Amino acid sequence: MAHIVFIHFLYLSQNDPRHHHFDFLCTLGCLSQSVLITQWPHYISSPPRGSVQMYCYQNDTDYEYLYWYKQLRGKSFQLIVSIIAGSPTLEKEFESGFKAARSETKQWSLTITSVKQKDEAVYLCAASPHSAVTALRSVTKTHSRDDV
């Protein structure tokens, strides 16, 4: 079973009057079967082309399969990166502008190296004792009219 935590990132241009008030909003944890995953920071801001970094920590486990996902409003989740046994593999679409690392057994991070408007999304981290990519993709598949 994969355990996930959500982050919402809102991009605002420097000319936007809300620029100094945007947040990196993090749900403080996901508790399931005595596994707690914590994601931080709670709030973060960055000017356009700035850098932002998110972290995840698995308190009671040391799962080897770690993931970061992105969800645009009204869309299904997109896998950004898999970190398996400490080695990150970015999906092709995210090879430019994103970095991921496992800094210790229980902690991993995602960095957006040059924030753009298209980065505004919900981000989540996940940890699993086994590969969870297929399971999460199948649950979030969006059907078009052609599929019906």
PDB file of C-alpha atoms in Angstrom:
ATOM      1  CA  MET A   1       0.000   0.000   0.000  1.00  0.00           C
ATOM      2  CA  ALA A   2       1.380   3.418  -0.971  1.00  0.00           C
ATOM      3  CA  HIS A   3       1.163   6.315   1.476  1.00  0.00           C
ATOM      4  CA  ILE A   4       0.765   9.795   0.077  1.00  0.00           C
ATOM      5  CA  VAL A   5       0.807  13.446   1.137  1.00  0.00           C
ATOM      6  CA  PHE A   6      -0.415  16.424  -0.904  1.00  0.00           C
ATOM      7  CA  ILE A   7       1.210  19.830  -1.470  1.00  0.00           C
ATOM      8  CA  HIS A   8      -0.375  22.696  -3.394  1.00  0.00           C
ATOM      9  CA  PHE A   9       1.902  25.122  -5.201  1.00  0.00           C
ATOM     10  CA  LEU A  10       0.470  28.395  -6.521  1.00  0.00           C
ATOM     11  CA  TYR A  11       2.500  30.428  -8.990  1.00  0.00           C
ATOM     12  CA  LEU A  12       2.017  34.213  -9.053  1.00  0.00           C
ATOM     13  CA  SER A  13       3.910  36.666 -11.198  1.00  0.00           C
ATOM     14  CA  GLN A  14       5.711  39.546  -9.517  1.00  0.00           C
ATOM     15  CA  ASN A  15       3.055  41.930 -10.900  1.00  0.00           C
ATOM     16  CA  ASP A  16       0.212  40.003  -9.265  1.00  0.00           C
ATOM     17  CA  PRO A  17      -1.054  41.826  -6.140  1.00  0.00           C
ATOM     18  CA  ARG A  18      -1.210  38.487  -4.299  1.00  0.00           C
ATOM     19  CA  HIS A  19       2.486  37.822  -4.996  1.00  0.00           C
ATOM     20  CA  HIS A  20       3.609  38.178  -1.383  1.00  0.00           C
ATOM     21  CA  HIS A  21       0.805  35.984  -0.077  1.00  0.00           C
ATOM     22  CA  PHE A  22       1.093  32.737  -1.989  1.00  0.00           C
ATOM     23  CA  ASP A  23       1.786  29.530  -0.185  1.00  0.00           C
ATOM     24  CA  PHE A  24       3.089  26.087  -0.462  1.00  0.00           C
ATOM     25  CA  LEU A  25       0.230  24.479   1.432  1.00  0.00           C
ATOM     26  CA  CYS A  26       0.952  21.092   2.913  1.00  0.00           C
ATOM     27  CA  THR A  27      -1.370  18.643   4.524  1.00  0.00           C
ATOM     28  CA  LEU A  28       0.658  17.728   7.588  1.00  0.00           C
ATOM     29  CA  GLY A  29       0.713  14.019   7.154  1.00  0.00           C
ATOM     30  CA  CYS A  30      -0.919  10.894   5.935  1.00  0.00           C
ATOM     31  CA  LEU A  31      -1.532   8.214   8.522  1.00  0.00           C
ATOM     32  CA  SER A  32      -2.357   4.686   7.435  1.00  0.00           C
ATOM     33  CA  GLN A  33      -1.487   1.366   9.048  1.00  0.00           C
ATOM     34  CA  SER A  34       0.858   3.100  11.540  1.00  0.00           C
ATOM     35  CA  VAL A  35       2.864   4.739   8.758  1.00  0.00           C
ATOM     36  CA  LEU A  36       3.301   8.499   8.914  1.00  0.00           C
ATOM     37  CA  ILE A  37       4.670  10.521   6.028  1.00  0.00           C
ATOM     38  CA  THR A  38       5.374  14.185   6.684  1.00  0.00           C
ATOM     39  CA  GLN A  39       5.887  16.733   3.936  1.00  0.00           C
ATOM     40  CA  TRP A  40       7.280  20.261   4.387  1.00  0.00           C
ATOM     41  CA  PRO A  41       7.686  23.248   4.352  1.00  0.00           C
ATOM     42  CA  HIS A  42       4.182  24.359   5.229  1.00  0.00           C
ATOM     43  CA  TYR A  43       4.609  27.661   3.382  1.00  0.00           C
ATOM     44  CA  ILE A  44       7.121  28.794   0.788  1.00  0.00           C
ATOM     45  CA  SER A  45       7.321  31.554  -1.781  1.00  0.00           C
ATOM     46  CA  SER A  46       9.482  32.161  -4.798  1.00  0.00           C
ATOM     47  CA  PRO A  47       9.690  34.817  -7.475  1.00  0.00           C
ATOM     48  CA  PRO A  48       9.394  33.654 -11.100  1.00  0.00           C
ATOM     49  CA  ARG A  49      12.481  31.684 -12.125  1.00  0.00           C
ATOM     50  CA  GLY A  50      13.254  31.127  -8.452  1.00  0.00           C
ATOM     51  CA  SER A  51      13.837  27.749  -6.863  1.00  0.00           C
ATOM     52  CA  VAL A  52      11.558  25.839  -4.466  1.00  0.00           C
ATOM     53  CA  GLN A  53      12.286  22.658  -2.555  1.00  0.00           C
ATOM     54  CA  MET A  54       9.868  20.175  -0.966  1.00  0.00           C
ATOM     55  CA  TYR A  55      10.763  17.399   1.447  1.00  0.00           C
ATOM     56  CA  CYS A  56       9.157  14.163   2.573  1.00  0.00           C
ATOM     57  CA  TYR A  57       9.999  12.048   5.591  1.00  0.00           C
ATOM     58  CA  GLN A  58       8.726   8.558   6.440  1.00  0.00           C
ATOM     59  CA  ASN A  59       8.683   8.324  10.217  1.00  0.00           C
ATOM     60  CA  ASP A  60       8.213   4.631  10.908  1.00  0.00           C
ATOM     61  CA  THR A  61       9.345   2.922   7.724  1.00  0.00           C
ATOM     62  CA  ASP A  62      12.294   2.783   5.386  1.00  0.00           C
ATOM     63  CA  TYR A  63      10.526   1.991   2.115  1.00  0.00           C
ATOM     64  CA  GLU A  64      12.809   1.816  -0.910  1.00  0.00           C
ATOM     65  CA  TYR A  65      10.205   2.986  -3.467  1.00  0.00           C
ATOM     66  CA  LEU A  66       9.731   6.762  -3.239  1.00  0.00           C
ATOM     67  CA  TYR A  67       7.790   8.986  -5.626  1.00  0.00           C
ATOM     68  CA  TRP A  68       6.817  12.566  -6.419  1.00  0.00           C
ATOM     69  CA  TYR A  69       3.653  13.322  -8.413  1.00  0.00           C
ATOM     70  CA  LYS A  70       2.103  16.468  -9.884  1.00  0.00           C
ATOM     71  CA  GLN A  71      -1.595  17.091 -10.463  1.00  0.00           C
ATOM     72  CA  LEU A  72      -2.838  19.997 -12.558  1.00  0.00           C
ATOM     73  CA  ARG A  73      -6.366  21.232 -11.805  1.00  0.00           C
ATOM     74  CA  GLY A  74      -8.901  18.849 -13.334  1.00  0.00           C
ATOM     75  CA  LYS A  75      -6.239  16.400 -14.541  1.00  0.00           C
ATOM     76  CA  SER A  76      -4.918  13.056 -13.346  1.00  0.00           C
ATOM     77  CA  PHE A  77      -1.645  12.658 -11.450  1.00  0.00           C
ATOM     78  CA  GLN A  78       1.601  12.737 -13.411  1.00  0.00           C
ATOM     79  CA  LEU A  79       4.619  10.869 -12.137  1.00  0.00           C
ATOM     80  CA  ILE A  80       7.555  13.298 -11.845  1.00  0.00           C
ATOM     81  CA  VAL A  81      10.210  11.003 -10.444  1.00  0.00           C
ATOM     82  CA  SER A  82      10.775   7.557  -8.935  1.00  0.00           C
ATOM     83  CA  ILE A  83      13.525   7.125  -6.378  1.00  0.00           C
ATOM     84  CA  ILE A  84      14.335   3.452  -6.055  1.00  0.00           C
ATOM     85  CA  ALA A  85      17.125   2.325  -3.728  1.00  0.00           C
ATOM     86  CA  GLY A  86      18.321   5.941  -3.576  1.00  0.00           C
ATOM     87  CA  SER A  87      18.586   6.456  -7.336  1.00  0.00           C
ATOM     88  CA  PRO A  88      16.187   9.063  -8.851  1.00  0.00           C
ATOM     89  CA  THR A  89      14.730   8.602 -12.346  1.00  0.00           C
ATOM     90  CA  LEU A  90      12.922  11.668 -13.700  1.00  0.00           C
ATOM     91  CA  GLU A  91      10.146  11.215 -16.238  1.00  0.00           C
ATOM     92  CA  LYS A  92      11.063  12.708 -19.640  1.00  0.00           C
ATOM     93  CA  GLU A  93       8.732  15.737 -19.280  1.00  0.00           C
ATOM     94  CA  PHE A  94      10.412  16.689 -15.982  1.00  0.00           C
ATOM     95  CA  GLU A  95      14.083  16.134 -16.869  1.00  0.00           C
ATOM     96  CA  SER A  96      14.539  19.891 -17.281  1.00  0.00           C
ATOM     97  CA  GLY A  97      13.680  22.086 -14.299  1.00  0.00           C
ATOM     98  CA  PHE A  98      13.259  19.382 -11.636  1.00  0.00           C
ATOM     99  CA  LYS A  99      15.719  17.573  -9.363  1.00  0.00           C
ATOM    100  CA  ALA A 100      15.085  14.869  -6.798  1.00  0.00           C
ATOM    101  CA  ALA A 101      17.263  13.233  -4.184  1.00  0.00           C
ATOM    102  CA  ARG A 102      17.127  10.826  -1.294  1.00  0.00           C
ATOM    103  CA  SER A 103      19.152  12.559   1.390  1.00  0.00           C
ATOM    104  CA  GLU A 104      18.887   9.764   3.952  1.00  0.00           C
ATOM    105  CA  THR A 105      17.045   6.478   4.386  1.00  0.00           C
ATOM    106  CA  LYS A 106      13.813   8.100   5.515  1.00  0.00           C
ATOM    107  CA  GLN A 107      13.943  11.475   3.722  1.00  0.00           C
ATOM    108  CA  TRP A 108      13.692  12.601   0.102  1.00  0.00           C
ATOM    109  CA  SER A 109      13.252  15.918  -1.693  1.00  0.00           C
ATOM    110  CA  LEU A 110      11.994  17.510  -4.890  1.00  0.00           C
ATOM    111  CA  THR A 111      13.374  20.786  -6.248  1.00  0.00           C
ATOM    112  CA  ILE A 112      11.811  22.933  -8.947  1.00  0.00           C
ATOM    113  CA  THR A 113      14.911  24.748 -10.146  1.00  0.00           C
ATOM    114  CA  SER A 114      13.260  27.563 -12.138  1.00  0.00           C
ATOM    115  CA  VAL A 115       9.620  28.145 -11.183  1.00  0.00           C
ATOM    116  CA  LYS A 116       7.248  28.786 -14.093  1.00  0.00           C
ATOM    117  CA  GLN A 117       3.503  29.365 -14.251  1.00  0.00           C
ATOM    118  CA  LYS A 118       2.974  25.815 -15.570  1.00  0.00           C
ATOM    119  CA  ASP A 119       4.367  24.532 -12.230  1.00  0.00           C
ATOM    120  CA  GLU A 120       1.217  25.659 -10.399  1.00  0.00           C
ATOM    121  CA  ALA A 121      -0.283  22.342  -9.287  1.00  0.00           C
ATOM    122  CA  VAL A 122      -0.866  19.934  -6.438  1.00  0.00           C
ATOM    123  CA  TYR A 123       2.284  17.947  -5.607  1.00  0.00           C
ATOM    124  CA  LEU A 124       2.416  14.795  -3.557  1.00  0.00           C
ATOM    125  CA  CYS A 125       5.025  12.433  -2.306  1.00  0.00           C
ATOM    126  CA  ALA A 126       4.473   8.731  -1.843  1.00  0.00           C
ATOM    127  CA  ALA A 127       6.376   5.824  -0.331  1.00  0.00           C
ATOM    128  CA  SER A 128       5.780   2.138  -0.818  1.00  0.00           C
ATOM    129  CA  PRO A 129       7.436  -1.162   0.105  1.00  0.00           C
ATOM    130  CA  HIS A 130       6.921  -2.134  -3.570  1.00  0.00           C
ATOM    131  CA  SER A 131       6.405  -0.384  -6.907  1.00  0.00           C
ATOM    132  CA  ALA A 132       3.232   1.740  -6.695  1.00  0.00           C
ATOM    133  CA  VAL A 133       3.464   3.561 -10.021  1.00  0.00           C
ATOM    134  CA  THR A 134       1.035   1.332 -11.916  1.00  0.00           C
ATOM    135  CA  ALA A 135      -1.503   1.276  -9.094  1.00  0.00           C
ATOM    136  CA  LEU A 136      -1.643   5.066  -8.741  1.00  0.00           C
ATOM    137  CA  ARG A 137      -1.792   5.627 -12.485  1.00  0.00           C
ATOM    138  CA  SER A 138      -4.697   3.197 -12.894  1.00  0.00           C
ATOM    139  CA  VAL A 139      -6.685   4.775 -10.057  1.00  0.00           C
ATOM    140  CA  THR A 140      -6.331   8.274 -11.488  1.00  0.00           C
ATOM    141  CA  LYS A 141      -6.875   7.546 -15.185  1.00  0.00           C
ATOM    142  CA  THR A 142      -9.137  10.152 -16.766  1.00  0.00           C
ATOM    143  CA  HIS A 143     -11.529   8.764 -19.364  1.00  0.00           C
ATOM    144  CA  SER A 144     -12.438  10.722 -22.477  1.00  0.00           C
ATOM    145  CA  ARG A 145     -15.720  10.475 -24.395  1.00  0.00           C
ATOM    146  CA  ASP A 146     -13.951   8.150 -26.829  1.00  0.00           C
ATOM    147  CA  ASP A 147     -13.357   5.650 -23.992  1.00  0.00           C
ATOM    148  CA  VAL A 148     -17.078   5.295 -23.225  1.00  0.00           C
TER     149      VAL A 148
END
